[in-house]
PDB file of C-alpha atoms in Angstrom:
ATOM      1  CA  UNK A   1       0.000   0.000   0.000  1.00  0.00           C
ATOM      2  CA  UNK A   2       1.095   3.489  -0.708  1.00  0.00           C
ATOM      3  CA  UNK A   3       1.356   5.713   2.334  1.00  0.00           C
ATOM      4  CA  UNK A   4       0.680   9.399   2.626  1.00  0.00           C
ATOM      5  CA  UNK A   5       2.113  11.380   5.477  1.00  0.00           C
ATOM      6  CA  UNK A   6      -0.349  13.642   7.214  1.00  0.00           C
ATOM      7  CA  UNK A   7       0.414  17.136   8.385  1.00  0.00           C
ATOM      8  CA  UNK A   8       0.888  16.639  12.082  1.00  0.00           C
ATOM      9  CA  UNK A   9      -0.723  19.306  14.198  1.00  0.00           C
ATOM     10  CA  UNK A  10       0.191  19.565  17.849  1.00  0.00           C
ATOM     11  CA  UNK A  11      -2.971  20.320  19.759  1.00  0.00           C
ATOM     12  CA  UNK A  12      -1.759  20.027  23.313  1.00  0.00           C
ATOM     13  CA  UNK A  13       1.640  20.043  24.923  1.00  0.00           C
ATOM     14  CA  UNK A  14       1.627  19.476  28.671  1.00  0.00           C
ATOM     15  CA  UNK A  15       4.083  18.455  31.336  1.00  0.00           C
ATOM     16  CA  UNK A  16       2.502  16.493  34.155  1.00  0.00           C
ATOM     17  CA  UNK A  17       4.153  14.730  37.073  1.00  0.00           C
ATOM     18  CA  UNK A  18       3.367  11.033  37.138  1.00  0.00           C
ATOM     19  CA  UNK A  19       4.710   7.637  38.017  1.00  0.00           C
ATOM     20  CA  UNK A  20       5.314   5.825  34.719  1.00  0.00           C
ATOM     21  CA  UNK A  21       3.977   2.294  34.866  1.00  0.00           C
ATOM     22  CA  UNK A  22       4.125   1.512  31.154  1.00  0.00           C
ATOM     23  CA  UNK A  23       6.364  -1.023  29.462  1.00  0.00           C
ATOM     24  CA  UNK A  24       9.937   0.293  29.185  1.00  0.00           C
ATOM     25  CA  UNK A  25      11.357   1.013  25.741  1.00  0.00           C
ATOM     26  CA  UNK A  26      14.867   2.281  26.701  1.00  0.00           C
ATOM     27  CA  UNK A  27      13.263   5.378  28.144  1.00  0.00           C
ATOM     28  CA  UNK A  28      15.270   8.607  28.083  1.00  0.00           C
ATOM     29  CA  UNK A  29      15.079  10.919  31.042  1.00  0.00           C
ATOM     30  CA  UNK A  30      13.437  13.745  29.121  1.00  0.00           C
ATOM     31  CA  UNK A  31      12.848  14.980  25.563  1.00  0.00           C
ATOM     32  CA  UNK A  32      11.231  18.097  24.110  1.00  0.00           C
ATOM     33  CA  UNK A  33       8.034  18.274  22.106  1.00  0.00           C
ATOM     34  CA  UNK A  34      10.075  19.213  19.007  1.00  0.00           C
ATOM     35  CA  UNK A  35      12.231  16.105  19.434  1.00  0.00           C
ATOM     36  CA  UNK A  36       9.094  14.016  19.866  1.00  0.00           C
ATOM     37  CA  UNK A  37       7.527  15.350  16.656  1.00  0.00           C
ATOM     38  CA  UNK A  38      10.742  14.931  14.700  1.00  0.00           C
ATOM     39  CA  UNK A  39      10.773  11.222  15.589  1.00  0.00           C
ATOM     40  CA  UNK A  40       7.029  10.525  15.268  1.00  0.00           C
ATOM     41  CA  UNK A  41       5.167   9.543  12.090  1.00  0.00           C
ATOM     42  CA  UNK A  42       1.437   9.038  11.464  1.00  0.00           C
ATOM     43  CA  UNK A  43       0.452   7.688   8.044  1.00  0.00           C
ATOM     44  CA  UNK A  44      -2.619   6.331   6.332  1.00  0.00           C
ATOM     45  CA  UNK A  45      -2.974   4.164   3.257  1.00  0.00           C
ATOM     46  CA  UNK A  46      -4.175   5.774   0.039  1.00  0.00           C
ATOM     47  CA  UNK A  47      -6.798   4.439  -2.362  1.00  0.00           C
ATOM     48  CA  UNK A  48      -6.284   4.437  -6.129  1.00  0.00           C
ATOM     49  CA  UNK A  49      -8.567   7.463  -6.475  1.00  0.00           C
ATOM     50  CA  UNK A  50      -6.406   9.384  -4.024  1.00  0.00           C
ATOM     51  CA  UNK A  51      -8.803   9.169  -1.095  1.00  0.00           C
ATOM     52  CA  UNK A  52      -7.523   8.401   2.366  1.00  0.00           C
ATOM     53  CA  UNK A  53      -8.006   4.772   3.327  1.00  0.00           C
ATOM     54  CA  UNK A  54      -9.048   3.225   6.608  1.00  0.00           C
ATOM     55  CA  UNK A  55      -5.666   1.857   7.711  1.00  0.00           C
ATOM     56  CA  UNK A  56      -3.732   4.144  10.036  1.00  0.00           C
ATOM     57  CA  UNK A  57      -0.146   3.474  11.116  1.00  0.00           C
ATOM     58  CA  UNK A  58       1.612   5.284  13.933  1.00  0.00           C
ATOM     59  CA  UNK A  59       5.162   4.966  15.157  1.00  0.00           C
ATOM     60  CA  UNK A  60       7.848   6.877  16.994  1.00  0.00           C
ATOM     61  CA  UNK A  61      11.568   6.364  17.356  1.00  0.00           C
ATOM     62  CA  UNK A  62      11.675   8.724  20.322  1.00  0.00           C
ATOM     63  CA  UNK A  63      13.285   7.019  23.353  1.00  0.00           C
ATOM     64  CA  UNK A  64      10.138   7.164  25.475  1.00  0.00           C
ATOM     65  CA  UNK A  65       7.289   4.948  26.548  1.00  0.00           C
ATOM     66  CA  UNK A  66       4.655   5.670  23.897  1.00  0.00           C
ATOM     67  CA  UNK A  67       0.920   5.379  24.503  1.00  0.00           C
ATOM     68  CA  UNK A  68      -1.396   5.829  21.508  1.00  0.00           C
ATOM     69  CA  UNK A  69      -5.131   6.504  21.663  1.00  0.00           C
ATOM     70  CA  UNK A  70      -6.682   5.652  18.311  1.00  0.00           C
ATOM     71  CA  UNK A  71     -10.434   5.967  18.102  1.00  0.00           C
ATOM     72  CA  UNK A  72     -10.754   5.458  21.846  1.00  0.00           C
ATOM     73  CA  UNK A  73      -8.536   2.350  21.881  1.00  0.00           C
ATOM     74  CA  UNK A  74      -5.198   2.537  23.681  1.00  0.00           C
ATOM     75  CA  UNK A  75      -2.003   0.878  22.445  1.00  0.00           C
ATOM     76  CA  UNK A  76       1.229   0.937  24.454  1.00  0.00           C
ATOM     77  CA  UNK A  77       4.449   0.736  22.460  1.00  0.00           C
ATOM     78  CA  UNK A  78       6.520   2.575  19.913  1.00  0.00           C
ATOM     79  CA  UNK A  79       4.352   1.328  17.072  1.00  0.00           C
ATOM     80  CA  UNK A  80       0.596   1.095  16.648  1.00  0.00           C
ATOM     81  CA  UNK A  81      -1.489  -0.007  13.642  1.00  0.00           C
ATOM     82  CA  UNK A  82      -5.256   0.180  13.355  1.00  0.00           C
ATOM     83  CA  UNK A  83      -7.987  -0.340  10.802  1.00  0.00           C
ATOM     84  CA  UNK A  84     -10.778   2.164  11.378  1.00  0.00           C
ATOM     85  CA  UNK A  85     -14.463   1.844  10.580  1.00  0.00           C
ATOM     86  CA  UNK A  86     -15.534   4.346   7.931  1.00  0.00           C
ATOM     87  CA  UNK A  87     -19.077   5.718   8.180  1.00  0.00           C
ATOM     88  CA  UNK A  88     -21.605   6.035   5.384  1.00  0.00           C
ATOM     89  CA  UNK A  89     -23.941   8.986   4.908  1.00  0.00           C
ATOM     90  CA  UNK A  90     -27.696   8.855   4.386  1.00  0.00           C
ATOM     91  CA  UNK A  91     -27.142   8.101   0.686  1.00  0.00           C
ATOM     92  CA  UNK A  92     -25.035   5.073   1.508  1.00  0.00           C
ATOM     93  CA  UNK A  93     -21.850   6.794   0.398  1.00  0.00           C
ATOM     94  CA  UNK A  94     -18.629   7.058   2.371  1.00  0.00           C
ATOM     95  CA  UNK A  95     -18.055  10.386   4.057  1.00  0.00           C
ATOM     96  CA  UNK A  96     -15.010  11.973   5.603  1.00  0.00           C
ATOM     97  CA  UNK A  97     -14.631  10.561   9.089  1.00  0.00           C
ATOM     98  CA  UNK A  98     -12.334  12.629  11.315  1.00  0.00           C
ATOM     99  CA  UNK A  99     -10.248  10.883  13.933  1.00  0.00           C
ATOM    100  CA  UNK A 100      -7.772  12.330  16.393  1.00  0.00           C
ATOM    101  CA  UNK A 101      -4.731  10.190  17.102  1.00  0.00           C
ATOM    102  CA  UNK A 102      -3.416  11.048  20.562  1.00  0.00           C
ATOM    103  CA  UNK A 103       0.205  10.209  21.313  1.00  0.00           C
ATOM    104  CA  UNK A 104       1.350  10.417  24.938  1.00  0.00           C
ATOM    105  CA  UNK A 105       5.084  10.212  25.634  1.00  0.00           C
ATOM    106  CA  UNK A 106       5.837   9.031  29.180  1.00  0.00           C
ATOM    107  CA  UNK A 107       9.357  10.142  30.016  1.00  0.00           C
ATOM    108  CA  UNK A 108      11.525   8.345  32.538  1.00  0.00           C
ATOM    109  CA  UNK A 109      11.887  11.482  34.650  1.00  0.00           C
ATOM    110  CA  UNK A 110       8.140  11.466  35.315  1.00  0.00           C
ATOM    111  CA  UNK A 111       7.072  14.118  32.811  1.00  0.00           C
ATOM    112  CA  UNK A 112       4.477  13.586  30.134  1.00  0.00           C
ATOM    113  CA  UNK A 113       4.180  15.035  26.634  1.00  0.00           C
ATOM    114  CA  UNK A 114       0.924  14.883  24.679  1.00  0.00           C
ATOM    115  CA  UNK A 115       0.403  15.587  20.982  1.00  0.00           C
ATOM    116  CA  UNK A 116      -2.717  15.183  18.832  1.00  0.00           C
ATOM    117  CA  UNK A 117      -2.665  14.252  15.143  1.00  0.00           C
ATOM    118  CA  UNK A 118      -5.912  14.744  13.180  1.00  0.00           C
ATOM    119  CA  UNK A 119      -6.522  12.292  10.334  1.00  0.00           C
ATOM    120  CA  UNK A 120      -9.409  11.704   7.965  1.00  0.00           C
ATOM    121  CA  UNK A 121     -10.556   8.352   6.572  1.00  0.00           C
ATOM    122  CA  UNK A 122     -12.641   8.616   3.413  1.00  0.00           C
ATOM    123  CA  UNK A 123     -12.925   5.111   2.016  1.00  0.00           C
ATOM    124  CA  UNK A 124     -12.355   1.475   2.935  1.00  0.00           C
ATOM    125  CA  UNK A 125      -9.185   0.108   1.377  1.00  0.00           C
ATOM    126  CA  UNK A 126      -8.841  -2.849   3.750  1.00  0.00           C
ATOM    127  CA  UNK A 127     -12.050  -4.491   4.898  1.00  0.00           C
ATOM    128  CA  UNK A 128     -12.616  -4.934   8.595  1.00  0.00           C
ATOM    129  CA  UNK A 129     -12.745  -8.560   9.705  1.00  0.00           C
ATOM    130  CA  UNK A 130     -15.534  -9.819  11.922  1.00  0.00           C
ATOM    131  CA  UNK A 131     -14.576 -11.859  14.970  1.00  0.00           C
ATOM    132  CA  UNK A 132     -17.694 -13.756  15.926  1.00  0.00           C
ATOM    133  CA  UNK A 133     -18.866 -14.388  19.457  1.00  0.00           C
ATOM    134  CA  UNK A 134     -22.331 -15.569  18.449  1.00  0.00           C
ATOM    135  CA  UNK A 135     -24.308 -15.985  15.248  1.00  0.00           C
ATOM    136  CA  UNK A 136     -21.664 -16.727  12.619  1.00  0.00           C
ATOM    137  CA  UNK A 137     -23.595 -19.904  11.834  1.00  0.00           C
ATOM    138  CA  UNK A 138     -27.295 -18.945  12.251  1.00  0.00           C
ATOM    139  CA  UNK A 139     -28.285 -22.621  12.230  1.00  0.00           C
ATOM    140  CA  UNK A 140     -26.023 -23.658  15.103  1.00  0.00           C
ATOM    141  CA  UNK A 141     -26.388 -20.271  16.802  1.00  0.00           C
ATOM    142  CA  UNK A 142     -29.876 -19.056  15.845  1.00  0.00           C
ATOM    143  CA  UNK A 143     -31.422 -15.706  16.799  1.00  0.00           C
ATOM    144  CA  UNK A 144     -32.988 -15.694  20.264  1.00  0.00           C
ATOM    145  CA  UNK A 145     -35.127 -13.501  22.467  1.00  0.00           C
ATOM    146  CA  UNK A 146     -33.662 -13.060  25.960  1.00  0.00           C
ATOM    147  CA  UNK A 147     -36.336 -13.149  28.609  1.00  0.00           C
ATOM    148  CA  UNK A 148     -36.899 -10.241  30.952  1.00  0.00           C
ATOM    149  CA  UNK A 149     -34.823 -10.512  34.146  1.00  0.00           C
ATOM    150  CA  UNK A 150     -33.072 -13.607  32.807  1.00  0.00           C
ATOM    151  CA  UNK A 151     -29.487 -12.937  33.900  1.00  0.00           C
ATOM    152  CA  UNK A 152     -28.177 -16.092  32.213  1.00  0.00           C
ATOM    153  CA  UNK A 153     -29.485 -15.292  28.717  1.00  0.00           C
ATOM    154  CA  UNK A 154     -26.743 -12.787  27.862  1.00  0.00           C
ATOM    155  CA  UNK A 155     -24.060 -13.725  30.373  1.00  0.00           C
ATOM    156  CA  UNK A 156     -20.687 -14.298  28.704  1.00  0.00           C
ATOM    157  CA  UNK A 157     -19.929 -17.596  30.380  1.00  0.00           C
ATOM    158  CA  UNK A 158     -19.331 -21.143  29.157  1.00  0.00           C
ATOM    159  CA  UNK A 159     -21.069 -22.538  32.238  1.00  0.00           C
ATOM    160  CA  UNK A 160     -23.542 -20.019  33.608  1.00  0.00           C
ATOM    161  CA  UNK A 161     -24.613 -18.411  30.339  1.00  0.00           C
ATOM    162  CA  UNK A 162     -27.138 -19.740  27.848  1.00  0.00           C
ATOM    163  CA  UNK A 163     -25.759 -18.493  24.542  1.00  0.00           C
ATOM    164  CA  UNK A 164     -22.475 -16.594  24.863  1.00  0.00           C
ATOM    165  CA  UNK A 165     -19.009 -18.003  25.535  1.00  0.00           C
ATOM    166  CA  UNK A 166     -16.408 -16.585  27.884  1.00  0.00           C
ATOM    167  CA  UNK A 167     -14.723 -13.533  26.483  1.00  0.00           C
ATOM    168  CA  UNK A 168     -10.963 -13.973  26.327  1.00  0.00           C
ATOM    169  CA  UNK A 169      -8.417 -11.860  28.173  1.00  0.00           C
ATOM    170  CA  UNK A 170      -7.304 -10.485  24.818  1.00  0.00           C
ATOM    171  CA  UNK A 171     -10.848  -9.346  24.136  1.00  0.00           C
ATOM    172  CA  UNK A 172     -11.332  -7.796  27.572  1.00  0.00           C
ATOM    173  CA  UNK A 173      -7.916  -6.161  27.888  1.00  0.00           C
ATOM    174  CA  UNK A 174      -7.893  -5.276  24.198  1.00  0.00           C
ATOM    175  CA  UNK A 175     -10.978  -3.158  24.979  1.00  0.00           C
ATOM    176  CA  UNK A 176     -12.856  -4.524  21.988  1.00  0.00           C
ATOM    177  CA  UNK A 177     -16.169  -2.971  20.994  1.00  0.00           C
ATOM    178  CA  UNK A 178     -18.881  -5.634  20.957  1.00  0.00           C
ATOM    179  CA  UNK A 179     -21.451  -5.183  18.183  1.00  0.00           C
ATOM    180  CA  UNK A 180     -24.936  -6.635  18.714  1.00  0.00           C
ATOM    181  CA  UNK A 181     -27.240  -7.186  15.739  1.00  0.00           C
ATOM    182  CA  UNK A 182     -30.692  -6.524  17.190  1.00  0.00           C
ATOM    183  CA  UNK A 183     -34.154  -6.777  15.636  1.00  0.00           C
ATOM    184  CA  UNK A 184     -37.781  -6.813  16.813  1.00  0.00           C
ATOM    185  CA  UNK A 185     -36.947  -4.397  19.646  1.00  0.00           C
ATOM    186  CA  UNK A 186     -40.030  -2.949  21.290  1.00  0.00           C
ATOM    187  CA  UNK A 187     -40.010   0.793  22.053  1.00  0.00           C
ATOM    188  CA  UNK A 188     -39.596   0.061  25.765  1.00  0.00           C
ATOM    189  CA  UNK A 189     -36.775  -2.481  25.365  1.00  0.00           C
ATOM    190  CA  UNK A 190     -34.115  -1.639  27.948  1.00  0.00           C
ATOM    191  CA  UNK A 191     -31.709  -3.388  30.238  1.00  0.00           C
ATOM    192  CA  UNK A 192     -28.605  -3.439  32.413  1.00  0.00           C
ATOM    193  CA  UNK A 193     -24.931  -3.797  31.682  1.00  0.00           C
ATOM    194  CA  UNK A 194     -23.461  -5.501  34.738  1.00  0.00           C
ATOM    195  CA  UNK A 195     -21.415  -8.493  35.806  1.00  0.00           C
ATOM    196  CA  UNK A 196     -22.619 -11.957  36.622  1.00  0.00           C
ATOM    197  CA  UNK A 197     -22.178 -11.429  40.343  1.00  0.00           C
ATOM    198  CA  UNK A 198     -24.500  -8.394  40.331  1.00  0.00           C
ATOM    199  CA  UNK A 199     -21.712  -6.519  42.135  1.00  0.00           C
ATOM    200  CA  UNK A 200     -21.229  -3.682  39.642  1.00  0.00           C
ATOM    201  CA  UNK A 201     -22.983  -1.980  36.761  1.00  0.00           C
ATOM    202  CA  UNK A 202     -21.344  -0.365  33.748  1.00  0.00           C
ATOM    203  CA  UNK A 203     -24.212   1.854  32.608  1.00  0.00           C
ATOM    204  CA  UNK A 204     -24.033   4.602  35.278  1.00  0.00           C
ATOM    205  CA  UNK A 205     -26.787   2.726  37.129  1.00  0.00           C
ATOM    206  CA  UNK A 206     -29.276   3.666  34.448  1.00  0.00           C
ATOM    207  CA  UNK A 207     -30.868   1.109  32.130  1.00  0.00           C
ATOM    208  CA  UNK A 208     -29.773   1.467  28.515  1.00  0.00           C
ATOM    209  CA  UNK A 209     -32.069   1.343  25.507  1.00  0.00           C
ATOM    210  CA  UNK A 210     -31.687  -1.633  23.167  1.00  0.00           C
ATOM    211  CA  UNK A 211     -32.575  -0.552  19.627  1.00  0.00           C
ATOM    212  CA  UNK A 212     -32.914  -2.219  16.247  1.00  0.00           C
ATOM    213  CA  UNK A 213     -29.848  -2.400  14.050  1.00  0.00           C
ATOM    214  CA  UNK A 214     -26.260  -2.427  15.291  1.00  0.00           C
ATOM    215  CA  UNK A 215     -25.907  -1.694  19.011  1.00  0.00           C
ATOM    216  CA  UNK A 216     -22.364  -1.265  20.304  1.00  0.00           C
ATOM    217  CA  UNK A 217     -20.834  -1.928  23.718  1.00  0.00           C
ATOM    218  CA  UNK A 218     -17.194  -0.841  24.223  1.00  0.00           C
ATOM    219  CA  UNK A 219     -15.331  -2.964  26.749  1.00  0.00           C
ATOM    220  CA  UNK A 220     -13.741  -0.672  29.345  1.00  0.00           C
ATOM    221  CA  UNK A 221     -10.990  -1.012  31.902  1.00  0.00           C
ATOM    222  CA  UNK A 222     -13.632  -1.250  34.652  1.00  0.00           C
ATOM    223  CA  UNK A 223     -15.300  -4.147  32.830  1.00  0.00           C
ATOM    224  CA  UNK A 224     -11.964  -5.894  32.224  1.00  0.00           C
ATOM    225  CA  UNK A 225     -10.884  -5.576  35.865  1.00  0.00           C
ATOM    226  CA  UNK A 226     -14.126  -7.160  37.059  1.00  0.00           C
ATOM    227  CA  UNK A 227     -14.813  -9.669  34.311  1.00  0.00           C
ATOM    228  CA  UNK A 228     -11.588 -10.892  32.701  1.00  0.00           C
ATOM    229  CA  UNK A 229     -10.468 -14.282  33.969  1.00  0.00           C
ATOM    230  CA  UNK A 230      -6.757 -13.427  34.083  1.00  0.00           C
ATOM    231  CA  UNK A 231      -4.199 -10.623  34.050  1.00  0.00           C
ATOM    232  CA  UNK A 232      -5.774  -8.972  37.067  1.00  0.00           C
ATOM    233  CA  UNK A 233      -9.408  -9.668  36.222  1.00  0.00           C
ATOM    234  CA  UNK A 234     -11.769 -11.035  38.868  1.00  0.00           C
ATOM    235  CA  UNK A 235     -13.600 -13.411  36.515  1.00  0.00           C
ATOM    236  CA  UNK A 236     -17.093 -12.142  37.279  1.00  0.00           C
ATOM    237  CA  UNK A 237     -18.297 -12.378  33.631  1.00  0.00           C
ATOM    238  CA  UNK A 238     -19.871  -9.576  31.642  1.00  0.00           C
ATOM    239  CA  UNK A 239     -23.662  -9.810  31.759  1.00  0.00           C
ATOM    240  CA  UNK A 240     -26.440  -7.961  29.940  1.00  0.00           C
ATOM    241  CA  UNK A 241     -30.002  -8.334  31.156  1.00  0.00           C
ATOM    242  CA  UNK A 242     -33.326  -7.196  29.720  1.00  0.00           C
ATOM    243  CA  UNK A 243     -35.414  -5.383  32.333  1.00  0.00           C
ATOM    244  CA  UNK A 244     -38.310  -4.206  30.148  1.00  0.00           C
ATOM    245  CA  UNK A 245     -39.686  -4.895  26.693  1.00  0.00           C
ATOM    246  CA  UNK A 246     -38.185  -7.466  24.353  1.00  0.00           C
ATOM    247  CA  UNK A 247     -35.883  -7.858  21.360  1.00  0.00           C
ATOM    248  CA  UNK A 248     -34.178 -10.468  19.221  1.00  0.00           C
ATOM    249  CA  UNK A 249     -30.412 -10.962  19.346  1.00  0.00           C
ATOM    250  CA  UNK A 250     -29.197 -12.141  15.942  1.00  0.00           C
ATOM    251  CA  UNK A 251     -25.430 -11.958  16.360  1.00  0.00           C
ATOM    252  CA  UNK A 252     -22.583 -10.582  18.470  1.00  0.00           C
ATOM    253  CA  UNK A 253     -19.086  -9.829  17.139  1.00  0.00           C
ATOM    254  CA  UNK A 254     -16.333  -7.232  17.042  1.00  0.00           C
ATOM    255  CA  UNK A 255     -14.423  -5.865  14.077  1.00  0.00           C
ATOM    256  CA  UNK A 256     -10.710  -5.330  13.540  1.00  0.00           C
TER     257      UNK A 256
END
């Protein structure tokens, strides 16, 4: 793929005291924002018609611990690569989708440098791949209607759930965004996002609305800490529960 280098615009430059806990990449004691920019590159692929594609690559040779935030997903390391989802407009055409790539340099002396790089994706040059959790084979995993107050219907557990498997540590700690294909949702269809032990909710203690179409649930650090089965997780299993109305769950997956 051809690559086109974006104009890198520094939006914020801040020095903040902190205790670096990130993976060490031969961290220097301190660098300047100019040194950081001189050693940092953000590129995107380019389609044959010249439009910006949906594959973004980021890397820095600066001797710091690098943390990238790309579309709300964090990557720690001197290199990050991400395929982004490009939106369509009401006519079904691709539209410019602005993203802000945030690069945080964690210096060994405890200071922190932050720079923002705006990019625009206009077309899909590399299709996103679906990673299925449920519904890839609609015969073996057919659509179902979870019953109201049935905490097992949408619990992600091999043993205590009815339909969904355990989510892996890579899925939890990778902060994947789960995509639910929903149909037949009644206007009052709502429910909780919680864990299987009923010990925490991840919806600000307010039932969320389940709507027809694609409904997304980003996995957060709070969810991973409670629900992952390793790497510091408590193994309490992510659990969604209908509290009013009804709907049909056709599939659950995430895209990369």
